[in-house]
Short mmCIF file of C-alpha atoms and ligand atoms in Angstrom, two decimals:
data_model
loop_
_atom_site.label_atom_id
_atom_site.label_comp_id
_atom_site.label_asym_id
_atom_site.label_seq_id
_atom_site.Cartn_x
_atom_site.Cartn_y
_atom_site.Cartn_z
CA UNK A 1 0.00 0.00 0.00
CA UNK A 2 1.33 3.40 -0.97
CA UNK A 3 0.31 6.77 0.44
CA UNK A 4 -0.68 8.99 -2.49
CA UNK A 5 -1.90 12.58 -2.74
CA UNK A 6 -3.46 13.70 -6.03
CA UNK A 7 -3.39 17.42 -6.81
CA UNK A 8 -6.45 18.30 -8.91
CA UNK A 9 -9.66 16.29 -8.73
CA UNK A 10 -10.89 16.72 -12.31
CA UNK A 11 -11.42 14.11 -15.03
CA UNK A 12 -7.87 12.78 -14.70
CA UNK A 13 -7.19 13.31 -10.99
CA UNK A 14 -10.49 11.83 -9.79
CA UNK A 15 -10.34 8.81 -12.09
CA UNK A 16 -6.66 8.03 -11.46
CA UNK A 17 -6.96 8.64 -7.72
CA UNK A 18 -10.00 6.37 -7.51
CA UNK A 19 -8.29 3.62 -9.52
CA UNK A 20 -5.12 3.85 -7.38
CA UNK A 21 -7.38 3.42 -4.33
CA UNK A 22 -9.18 0.50 -6.00
CA UNK A 23 -5.87 -1.40 -6.39
CA UNK A 24 -5.21 -1.05 -2.66
CA UNK A 25 -3.52 2.27 -2.01
CA UNK A 26 -4.49 5.05 0.39
CA UNK A 27 -5.33 8.07 -1.76
CA UNK A 28 -6.18 11.66 -0.83
CA UNK A 29 -7.67 13.64 -3.72
CA UNK A 30 -7.07 17.37 -3.32
CA UNK A 31 -8.57 20.41 -5.00
CA UNK A 32 -8.76 24.16 -4.48
CA UNK A 33 -12.41 24.04 -5.55
CA UNK A 34 -14.19 23.85 -2.18
CA UNK A 35 -17.60 23.10 -3.67
CA UNK A 36 -16.20 20.14 -5.59
CA UNK A 37 -14.59 18.67 -2.46
CA UNK A 38 -17.67 19.30 -0.28
CA UNK A 39 -19.79 17.48 -2.87
CA UNK A 40 -17.34 14.59 -3.21
CA UNK A 41 -17.35 14.11 0.57
CA UNK A 42 -21.15 13.72 0.29
CA UNK A 43 -20.78 11.25 -2.59
CA UNK A 44 -21.81 13.79 -5.27
CA UNK A 45 -19.55 13.21 -8.30
CA UNK A 46 -18.72 16.39 -10.26
CA UNK A 47 -18.39 14.71 -13.68
CA UNK A 48 -20.15 11.93 -15.54
CA UNK A 49 -17.95 8.93 -16.22
CA UNK A 50 -19.33 5.37 -16.50
CA UNK A 51 -18.62 3.34 -13.33
CA UNK A 52 -16.94 6.22 -11.49
CA UNK A 53 -19.64 6.94 -8.91
CA UNK A 54 -19.75 3.36 -7.62
CA UNK A 55 -15.98 3.06 -7.45
CA UNK A 56 -15.65 6.38 -5.57
CA UNK A 57 -18.31 5.38 -3.04
CA UNK A 58 -16.88 1.88 -2.50
CA UNK A 59 -13.33 3.11 -1.93
CA UNK A 60 -14.41 6.02 0.25
CA UNK A 61 -16.41 3.56 2.40
CA UNK A 62 -13.35 1.27 2.67
CA UNK A 63 -11.28 4.26 3.85
CA UNK A 64 -8.90 4.03 0.84
CA UNK A 65 -10.09 7.27 -0.73
CA UNK A 66 -10.70 10.69 0.81
CA UNK A 67 -11.14 14.27 -0.39
CA UNK A 68 -9.70 17.49 0.99
CA UNK A 69 -8.87 21.13 0.39
CA UNK A 70 -6.17 20.85 3.08
CA UNK A 71 -3.52 20.32 0.43
CA UNK A 72 -0.57 20.97 2.77
CA UNK A 73 -1.55 18.14 5.12
CA UNK A 74 -2.26 15.77 2.22
CA UNK A 75 1.23 16.35 0.79
CA UNK A 76 2.90 15.92 4.18
CA UNK A 77 1.08 12.63 4.80
CA UNK A 78 1.99 11.14 1.40
CA UNK A 79 5.03 9.53 -0.24
CA UNK A 80 3.84 10.00 -3.81
CA UNK A 81 2.30 13.28 -4.99
CA UNK A 82 0.54 13.22 -8.36
CA UNK A 83 0.00 16.47 -10.26
CA UNK A 84 -3.24 16.29 -12.30
CA UNK A 85 -4.25 19.94 -12.69
CA UNK A 86 -5.37 21.49 -15.96
CA UNK A 87 -2.95 22.77 -18.60
CA UNK A 88 -5.40 24.71 -20.80
CA UNK A 89 -4.46 26.51 -23.97
CA UNK A 90 -3.13 30.01 -23.30
CA UNK A 91 -4.15 32.85 -25.63
CA UNK A 92 -0.86 32.35 -27.49
CA UNK A 93 -1.75 28.70 -28.17
CA UNK A 94 0.88 27.38 -25.72
CA UNK A 95 0.08 25.28 -22.64
CA UNK A 96 -0.75 27.44 -19.63
CA UNK A 97 1.48 26.11 -16.84
CA UNK A 98 0.29 28.41 -14.06
CA UNK A 99 -1.69 25.64 -12.28
CA UNK A 100 1.25 23.24 -12.46
CA UNK A 101 3.60 25.93 -11.13
CA UNK A 102 1.22 26.71 -8.25
CA UNK A 103 1.07 23.03 -7.24
CA UNK A 104 4.88 22.71 -7.46
CA UNK A 105 5.18 25.69 -5.12
CA UNK A 106 2.77 24.10 -2.60
CA UNK A 107 4.72 20.82 -2.75
CA UNK A 108 7.96 22.75 -2.12
CA UNK A 109 6.40 24.41 0.93
CA UNK A 110 5.37 21.03 2.37
CA UNK A 111 8.29 18.77 1.52
CA UNK A 112 8.75 17.11 4.93
CA UNK A 113 10.15 13.74 3.71
CA UNK A 114 11.40 12.00 0.53
CA UNK A 115 8.60 12.14 -2.03
CA UNK A 116 8.15 11.16 -5.64
CA UNK A 117 6.37 14.00 -7.43
CA UNK A 118 4.63 12.61 -10.51
CA UNK A 119 3.36 14.74 -13.31
CA UNK A 120 0.22 13.35 -14.95
CA UNK A 121 -0.89 16.61 -16.53
CA UNK A 122 -0.03 17.00 -20.21
CA UNK A 123 2.90 19.40 -20.17
CA UNK A 124 5.52 20.73 -22.59
CA UNK A 125 8.88 19.02 -22.69
CA UNK A 126 11.04 20.49 -19.96
CA UNK A 127 8.22 20.92 -17.44
CA UNK A 128 9.50 18.06 -15.26
CA UNK A 129 12.76 19.96 -14.79
CA UNK A 130 10.81 23.19 -14.24
CA UNK A 131 8.75 21.49 -11.49
CA UNK A 132 11.95 20.09 -9.95
CA UNK A 133 13.54 23.55 -9.87
CA UNK A 134 10.49 25.20 -8.27
CA UNK A 135 10.25 22.56 -5.53
CA UNK A 136 14.02 22.63 -4.95
CA UNK A 137 14.07 26.40 -4.62
CA UNK A 138 10.98 26.72 -2.41
CA UNK A 139 11.92 23.80 -0.15
CA UNK A 140 15.42 25.18 0.44
CA UNK A 141 17.17 22.19 -1.15
CA UNK A 142 17.67 20.18 2.04
CA UNK A 143 15.08 17.47 1.44
CA UNK A 144 15.61 14.78 -1.21
CA UNK A 145 12.79 14.27 -3.78
CA UNK A 146 12.38 13.14 -7.38
CA UNK A 147 10.18 14.22 -10.27
CA UNK A 148 8.65 11.65 -12.64
CA UNK A 149 6.57 12.07 -15.78
CA UNK A 150 3.70 9.56 -16.01
CA UNK A 151 1.42 10.94 -18.74
CA UNK A 152 -2.24 10.01 -18.87
CA UNK A 153 -3.84 8.25 -21.85
CA UNK A 154 -7.40 7.69 -20.60
CA UNK A 155 -10.34 8.55 -22.86
CA UNK A 156 -13.33 10.36 -21.39
CA UNK A 157 -16.39 8.13 -21.58
CA UNK A 158 -14.35 4.98 -20.85
CA UNK A 159 -11.86 6.40 -18.36
CA UNK A 160 -12.27 3.79 -15.60
CA UNK A 161 -12.01 0.93 -18.08
CA UNK A 162 -8.98 2.57 -19.72
CA UNK A 163 -7.23 3.02 -16.37
CA UNK A 164 -7.98 -0.38 -14.85
CA UNK A 165 -6.93 -2.06 -18.14
CA UNK A 166 -4.34 0.45 -19.29
CA UNK A 167 -2.48 -0.48 -22.49
CA UNK A 168 0.77 1.01 -21.26
CA UNK A 169 2.26 3.11 -18.49
CA UNK A 170 4.99 5.52 -19.49
CA UNK A 171 7.37 6.33 -16.65
CA UNK A 172 9.92 9.04 -17.37
CA UNK A 173 12.40 9.65 -14.58
CA UNK A 174 15.93 10.80 -13.96
CA UNK A 175 16.29 8.55 -10.90
CA UNK A 176 16.04 4.74 -10.90
CA UNK A 177 14.73 4.87 -7.30
CA UNK A 178 11.72 7.00 -8.30
CA UNK A 179 11.09 5.02 -11.50
CA UNK A 180 10.89 1.74 -9.56
CA UNK A 181 8.48 3.20 -6.96
CA UNK A 182 6.09 4.25 -9.76
CA UNK A 183 6.62 0.97 -11.61
CA UNK A 184 5.71 -0.94 -8.43
CA UNK A 185 2.59 1.23 -8.03
CA UNK A 186 1.49 0.08 -11.51
CA UNK A 187 2.13 -3.66 -10.92
CA UNK A 188 -1.54 -4.49 -10.11
CA UNK A 189 -2.60 -2.96 -13.44
CA UNK A 190 -0.61 -5.74 -15.13
CA UNK A 191 0.33 -3.44 -17.98
CA UNK A 192 3.28 -2.79 -20.28
CA UNK A 193 5.70 -0.38 -18.60
CA UNK A 194 7.87 1.84 -20.75
CA UNK A 195 10.64 3.56 -18.80
CA UNK A 196 12.39 6.59 -20.26
CA UNK A 197 13.96 9.90 -19.40
CA UNK A 198 11.66 12.76 -18.35
CA UNK A 199 11.75 14.59 -21.67
CA UNK A 200 10.90 11.54 -23.79
CA UNK A 201 7.92 10.69 -21.57
CA UNK A 202 6.61 14.24 -21.90
CA UNK A 203 7.04 14.05 -25.68
CA UNK A 204 5.31 10.64 -25.94
CA UNK A 205 2.06 12.19 -24.75
CA UNK A 206 2.09 15.06 -27.27
CA UNK A 207 3.30 12.85 -30.11
CA UNK A 208 0.52 10.31 -29.41
CA UNK A 209 -2.26 12.89 -29.37
CA UNK A 210 -0.86 14.67 -32.42
CA UNK A 211 -0.66 11.37 -34.32
CA UNK A 212 -4.30 10.53 -33.52
CA UNK A 213 -5.37 14.05 -34.56
CA UNK A 214 -3.40 13.54 -37.80
CA UNK A 215 -5.31 10.32 -38.55
CA UNK A 216 -8.60 12.18 -38.05
CA UNK A 217 -7.66 15.12 -40.27
CA UNK A 218 -6.21 12.76 -42.89
CA UNK A 219 -9.45 10.80 -43.24
CA UNK A 220 -11.45 14.04 -43.22
CA UNK A 221 -9.36 15.36 -46.11
CA UNK A 222 -9.96 12.08 -47.94
CA UNK A 223 -13.69 12.44 -47.15
CA UNK A 224 -13.78 15.92 -48.66
CA UNK A 225 -12.19 14.60 -51.86
CA UNK A 226 -14.61 11.63 -51.87
CA UNK A 227 -17.56 14.03 -51.80
CA UNK A 228 -16.31 15.71 -54.95
CA UNK A 229 -15.43 12.55 -56.89
CA UNK A 230 -18.38 10.41 -55.81
CA UNK A 231 -16.56 7.86 -53.64
CA UNK A 232 -17.70 6.63 -50.21
CA UNK A 233 -15.19 7.42 -47.45
CA UNK A 234 -16.53 4.70 -45.13
CA UNK A 235 -15.62 2.07 -47.73
CA UNK A 236 -12.27 3.76 -48.32
CA UNK A 237 -11.51 3.75 -44.57
CA UNK A 238 -12.61 0.13 -44.27
CA UNK A 239 -10.28 -0.87 -47.08
CA UNK A 240 -7.40 1.11 -45.59
CA UNK A 241 -8.02 -0.25 -42.10
CA UNK A 242 -7.70 -3.85 -43.24
CA UNK A 243 -3.99 -3.16 -43.67
CA UNK A 244 -2.53 -3.99 -40.26
CA UNK A 245 0.12 -1.30 -40.73
CA UNK A 246 -2.69 1.28 -40.82
CA UNK A 247 -5.38 -0.17 -38.53
CA UNK A 248 -9.03 0.79 -38.59
CA UNK A 249 -9.19 2.97 -35.48
CA UNK A 250 -9.42 6.76 -35.78
CA UNK A 251 -10.38 6.55 -39.44
CA UNK A 252 -13.98 7.74 -39.01
CA UNK A 253 -14.63 10.78 -41.15
CA UNK A 254 -16.77 13.38 -39.41
CA UNK A 255 -16.86 16.94 -38.18
CA UNK A 256 -13.35 17.02 -36.79
CA UNK A 257 -11.85 16.47 -33.37
CA UNK A 258 -12.83 18.46 -30.29
CA UNK A 259 -12.67 17.88 -26.56
CA UNK A 260 -10.28 19.05 -23.90
CA UNK A 261 -7.11 17.45 -25.31
CA UNK A 262 -6.52 17.27 -29.08
CA UNK A 263 -7.07 20.96 -29.92
CA UNK A 264 -4.87 22.24 -27.10
CA UNK A 265 -2.24 19.51 -27.39
CA UNK A 266 -1.72 19.93 -31.15
CA UNK A 267 -1.43 23.66 -30.61
CA UNK A 268 1.02 23.20 -27.71
CA UNK A 269 3.15 20.82 -29.81
CA UNK A 270 3.32 23.39 -32.59
CA UNK A 271 4.69 25.85 -30.01
CA UNK A 272 7.13 23.32 -28.57
CA UNK A 273 8.47 22.80 -32.11
CA UNK A 274 8.72 26.50 -32.87
CA UNK A 275 10.46 27.14 -29.53
CA UNK A 276 13.38 25.13 -30.93
CA UNK A 277 13.13 26.75 -34.37
CA UNK A 278 11.30 23.85 -36.05
CA UNK A 279 8.37 24.59 -38.33
CA UNK A 280 6.09 21.57 -37.82
CA UNK A 281 4.17 22.01 -41.11
CA UNK A 282 2.32 18.70 -40.86
CA UNK A 283 0.66 19.47 -37.53
CA UNK A 284 -0.22 22.97 -38.73
CA UNK A 285 -2.05 21.40 -41.69
CA UNK A 286 -3.81 18.93 -39.37
CA UNK A 287 -5.11 21.85 -37.31
CA UNK A 288 -6.21 23.79 -40.40
CA UNK A 289 -8.10 20.80 -41.81
CA UNK A 290 -9.83 20.39 -38.47
CA UNK A 291 -10.92 24.03 -38.41
CA UNK A 292 -12.42 23.68 -41.90
CA UNK A 293 -14.11 20.39 -40.97
CA UNK A 294 -15.83 21.91 -37.96
CA UNK A 295 -17.74 24.30 -40.22
CA UNK A 296 -18.94 21.51 -42.57
CA UNK A 297 -22.25 20.79 -40.83
CA UNK A 298 -23.43 24.40 -40.91
CA UNK A 299 -22.30 24.68 -44.52
CA UNK A 300 -24.31 21.58 -45.44
CA UNK A 301 -27.39 22.93 -43.62
CA UNK A 302 -27.17 26.23 -45.50
CA UNK A 303 -26.60 24.40 -48.81
CA UNK A 304 -29.79 22.42 -48.22
CA UNK A 305 -32.05 25.17 -46.86
CA UNK A 306 -30.60 28.43 -48.18
CA UNK A 307 -32.23 30.84 -45.75
CA UNK A 308 -32.49 29.22 -42.31
CA UNK A 309 -34.20 32.07 -40.47
CA UNK A 310 -37.01 30.62 -38.28
CA UNK A 311 -36.13 27.06 -39.29
CA UNK A 312 -35.98 24.61 -36.38
CA UNK A 313 -33.15 22.11 -36.12
CA UNK A 314 -32.92 19.09 -33.84
CA UNK A 315 -29.28 18.93 -32.73
CA UNK A 316 -28.44 15.42 -31.52
CA UNK A 317 -25.47 15.61 -29.17
CA UNK A 318 -24.05 18.48 -27.14
CA UNK A 319 -20.95 17.03 -25.41
CA UNK A 320 -17.84 16.49 -27.52
CA UNK A 321 -18.38 12.73 -27.53
CA UNK A 322 -20.74 10.10 -26.11
CA UNK A 323 -20.78 9.05 -22.44
CA UNK A 324 -19.39 12.29 -21.08
CA UNK A 325 -20.72 15.66 -19.95
CA UNK A 326 -17.51 17.41 -20.99
CA UNK A 327 -18.35 20.40 -23.18
CA UNK A 328 -14.76 21.63 -23.63
CA UNK A 329 -14.22 22.35 -27.36
CA UNK A 330 -17.38 20.42 -28.26
CA UNK A 331 -18.46 20.87 -31.93
CA UNK A 332 -21.91 21.95 -30.67
CA UNK A 333 -20.27 25.10 -29.25
CA UNK A 334 -19.48 26.20 -32.81
CA UNK A 335 -22.47 24.77 -34.67
CA UNK A 336 -25.27 26.06 -32.42
CA UNK A 337 -24.16 29.72 -32.14
CA UNK A 338 -23.67 29.84 -35.91
CA UNK A 339 -27.20 28.53 -36.53
CA UNK A 340 -28.65 30.93 -33.92
CA UNK A 341 -26.81 33.79 -35.62
CA UNK A 342 -28.68 32.96 -38.82
CA UNK A 343 -32.02 33.11 -36.97
CA UNK A 344 -32.60 29.35 -36.60
CA UNK A 345 -34.24 27.71 -33.57
CA UNK A 346 -32.61 24.78 -31.80
CA UNK A 347 -34.09 21.71 -30.10
CA UNK A 348 -31.11 19.94 -28.56
CA UNK A 349 -30.83 16.36 -27.31
CA UNK A 350 -28.13 14.95 -25.05
CA UNK A 351 -28.52 12.05 -22.63
CA UNK A 352 -25.86 13.27 -20.19
CA UNK A 353 -24.58 16.79 -20.86
CA UNK A 354 -27.67 19.03 -20.64
CA UNK A 355 -26.76 20.60 -17.27
CA UNK A 356 -23.23 21.39 -18.50
CA UNK A 357 -24.57 22.66 -21.84
CA UNK A 358 -26.92 25.08 -20.04
CA UNK A 359 -23.82 26.87 -18.72
CA UNK A 360 -22.95 27.70 -22.35
CA UNK A 361 -26.29 28.15 -24.11
CA UNK A 362 -28.57 29.23 -21.25
CA UNK A 363 -32.14 29.65 -22.50
CA UNK A 364 -31.17 30.41 -26.11
CA UNK A 365 -32.04 26.80 -27.06
CA UNK A 366 -34.52 24.12 -25.89
CA UNK A 367 -33.20 20.95 -24.23
CA UNK A 368 -34.59 17.41 -24.46
CA UNK A 369 -33.73 14.21 -22.62
CA UNK A 370 -35.70 12.21 -25.16
CA UNK A 371 -34.30 12.11 -28.67
CA UNK A 372 -37.71 11.83 -30.41
CA UNK A 373 -39.04 14.84 -28.44
CA UNK A 374 -36.12 16.84 -29.84
CA UNK A 375 -36.91 15.65 -33.38
CA UNK A 376 -40.61 16.33 -33.14
CA UNK A 377 -41.62 19.15 -35.51
CA UNK A 378 -38.02 20.01 -36.48
CA UNK A 379 -37.15 20.95 -40.06
CA UNK A 380 -34.13 18.64 -40.03
CA UNK A 381 -32.20 16.25 -37.83
CA UNK A 382 -28.56 17.25 -37.31
CA UNK A 383 -26.33 14.52 -35.86
CA UNK A 384 -23.37 15.92 -33.95
CA UNK A 385 -22.46 13.11 -31.49
CA UNK A 386 -22.58 9.36 -32.14
CA UNK A 387 -24.17 8.41 -28.82
CA UNK A 388 -25.95 5.04 -28.35
CA UNK A 389 -29.37 6.73 -28.45
CA UNK A 390 -28.56 8.23 -31.85
CA UNK A 391 -27.04 5.03 -33.25
CA UNK A 392 -30.19 3.17 -32.23
CA UNK A 393 -32.61 5.65 -33.81
CA UNK A 394 -35.62 4.11 -35.52
CA UNK A 395 -35.53 5.82 -38.92
CA UNK A 396 -39.25 5.24 -39.52
CA UNK A 397 -39.98 7.15 -36.32
CA UNK A 398 -37.41 9.83 -37.22
CA UNK A 399 -39.24 10.47 -40.50
CA UNK A 400 -42.60 10.64 -38.71
CA UNK A 401 -41.28 13.17 -36.17
CA UNK A 402 -39.62 15.53 -38.64
CA UNK A 403 -41.35 18.28 -40.59
CA UNK A 404 -39.10 17.45 -43.61
CA UNK A 405 -37.36 14.06 -44.01
CA UNK A 406 -33.90 15.66 -43.91
CA UNK A 407 -31.00 14.21 -41.87
CA UNK A 408 -27.57 15.85 -41.86
CA UNK A 409 -25.24 13.39 -40.21
CA UNK A 410 -21.84 14.64 -39.03
CA UNK A 411 -20.87 11.15 -37.80
CA UNK A 412 -21.77 8.86 -40.71
CA UNK A 413 -23.94 6.69 -38.48
CA UNK A 414 -26.43 5.27 -40.96
CA UNK A 415 -25.98 2.98 -43.90
CA UNK A 416 -26.81 4.77 -47.15
CA UNK A 417 -29.17 1.98 -48.23
CA UNK A 418 -31.06 2.23 -44.92
CA UNK A 419 -31.50 5.98 -45.44
CA UNK A 420 -32.73 5.32 -49.00
CA UNK A 421 -35.13 2.60 -47.80
CA UNK A 422 -36.71 5.10 -45.39
CA UNK A 423 -36.98 7.77 -48.14
CA UNK A 424 -34.81 10.18 -46.20
CA UNK A 425 -32.83 13.01 -47.71
CA UNK A 426 -29.58 12.07 -46.08
CA UNK A 427 -26.37 14.11 -46.12
CA UNK A 428 -23.28 12.69 -44.45
CA UNK A 429 -19.53 13.28 -44.57
CA UNK A 430 -17.53 12.03 -47.56
CA UNK A 431 -20.39 9.92 -48.95
CA UNK A 432 -22.88 10.42 -51.78
CA UNK A 433 -26.07 12.31 -50.88
CA UNK A 434 -29.19 10.13 -50.61
CA UNK A 435 -32.24 11.86 -52.10
P1 NAD B 501 -9.90 19.35 -15.09
O1 NAD B 501 -10.04 20.79 -15.45
O2 NAD B 501 -11.08 18.44 -15.19
O3 NAD B 501 -9.36 19.24 -13.59
C1 NAD B 501 -8.33 20.01 -13.06
C2 NAD B 501 -8.62 20.20 -11.56
O4 NAD B 501 -7.46 20.81 -10.96
C3 NAD B 501 -9.79 21.14 -11.28
O5 NAD B 501 -10.72 20.50 -10.43
C4 NAD B 501 -9.14 22.34 -10.57
O6 NAD B 501 -9.98 22.93 -9.62
C5 NAD B 501 -7.93 21.68 -9.94
N1 NAD B 501 -6.86 22.61 -9.55
C6 NAD B 501 -6.43 23.71 -10.19
N2 NAD B 501 -5.41 24.28 -9.51
C7 NAD B 501 -5.18 23.50 -8.42
C8 NAD B 501 -4.26 23.55 -7.34
N3 NAD B 501 -3.35 24.54 -7.26
N4 NAD B 501 -4.30 22.59 -6.41
C9 NAD B 501 -5.21 21.58 -6.49
N5 NAD B 501 -6.12 21.50 -7.47
C10 NAD B 501 -6.10 22.44 -8.44
O7 NAD B 501 -8.70 18.82 -15.98
P2 NAD B 501 -8.50 17.33 -16.59
O8 NAD B 501 -9.36 17.15 -17.78
O9 NAD B 501 -8.56 16.36 -15.47
O10 NAD B 501 -7.01 17.43 -17.13
C11 NAD B 501 -5.90 17.46 -16.26
C12 NAD B 501 -4.63 17.25 -17.07
O11 NAD B 501 -4.64 15.93 -17.64
C13 NAD B 501 -4.47 18.20 -18.26
O12 NAD B 501 -3.12 18.50 -18.43
C14 NAD B 501 -4.97 17.39 -19.44
O13 NAD B 501 -4.40 17.79 -20.65
C15 NAD B 501 -4.49 16.00 -19.07
N6 NAD B 501 -5.29 14.92 -19.68
C16 NAD B 501 -6.64 15.02 -19.72
C17 NAD B 501 -7.38 13.99 -20.27
C18 NAD B 501 -8.88 14.07 -20.37
O14 NAD B 501 -9.47 13.28 -21.11
N7 NAD B 501 -9.54 15.00 -19.66
C19 NAD B 501 -6.73 12.85 -20.77
C20 NAD B 501 -5.34 12.77 -20.68
C21 NAD B 501 -4.63 13.82 -20.14
#
């Protein structure tokens, strides 16, 4: 059993802390957000993540997991301190390290014994050394400690599953002692451990996210060409994916990537490259393609309707992906304001994210927990997120609900023949239009 403090109880900190408790450690999750900690103490979970609530409650009841705003005490009572605070995009496009710096300072002020400080936040190469220097300076340099980079690869919507069955753990450290403590911590996960230096571990995270974003933009570019030449991108992707060197994952054409990681991490990597005088043209193009792709749905709507003033659209999906309430960089945040600007009315469906979405859209749109209620009387169905409820839509019922049988699908959910069979006018991404 290890004594762990986790700094930052957000998507990453809460999930990792809970999973470390689940494998038998004593974990204290810390946050500066008092409301969040008060709620967690009462068993109210601040985010939606499948399986998280049960796991938090079970481990809290066992005494393995606790929550506090007394960050100083939590650090002093722990041997491993994880940093899992946000590293949002600064106005310049770089990663904003102010939260990481603040935590490093607090650790320095409370360094009462040897500790391994582990950075789980996604941070530019060199941040491990920066954290080391802050702690060293603030603590006065008399107490031994080490800094490790252990980047996080979980996906929102399957975060518990991804952590309990992690594909790999990357452990970047300058000391063998610290690396073996973090390796031992990961033993119960029975995963592949890759040990490296600090800088390489930090780079692995950015390179991985940038590569996945590249796959998405690549297939979206192919989709855009397919639309012009009359090919079907889903068939193209299927054929490509059968090649084991390529693989079929992340080859779904759509309306581009969003969420809290890919946009900021590609941008941060571009800055990391330019900070050493390297013009990373490929990632710049990936980002440009994504920006263009995000406007595709609105463009298709306007192509179909011309004037959309007073038209009503059912928007299916508000969060950036299924099974989460995370609205950070969600495509709906661009699509809905653009449609409202043109005078359209919005009936929005999301099974999980409505409360979060209200913080962004307020009463400018109508919200529905039932997908058919959202579709009822709308001029068209606009698919933004490929949630289970949307994938399982009964197309006969969809047609009955809609004012016009028009579906604009940003996620290529339905088979073209199915759409034809139901006499829908069906527009998707990189595939022929069904009329
Ligand atoms: P988040 O915004 O959900 O959570 C961050 C938490 O840190 C917040 O609760 C905030 O109140 C808290 N915090 C801020 N300053 C603090 C301080 N000084 N002391 C204690 N707590 C403090 O962020 P997140 O989505 O969990 O992301 C955290 C990091 O993990 C980021 O670097 C992100 O890029 C990376 N990451 C995120 C994901 C993901 O899917 N969300 C996946 C992999 C990596």
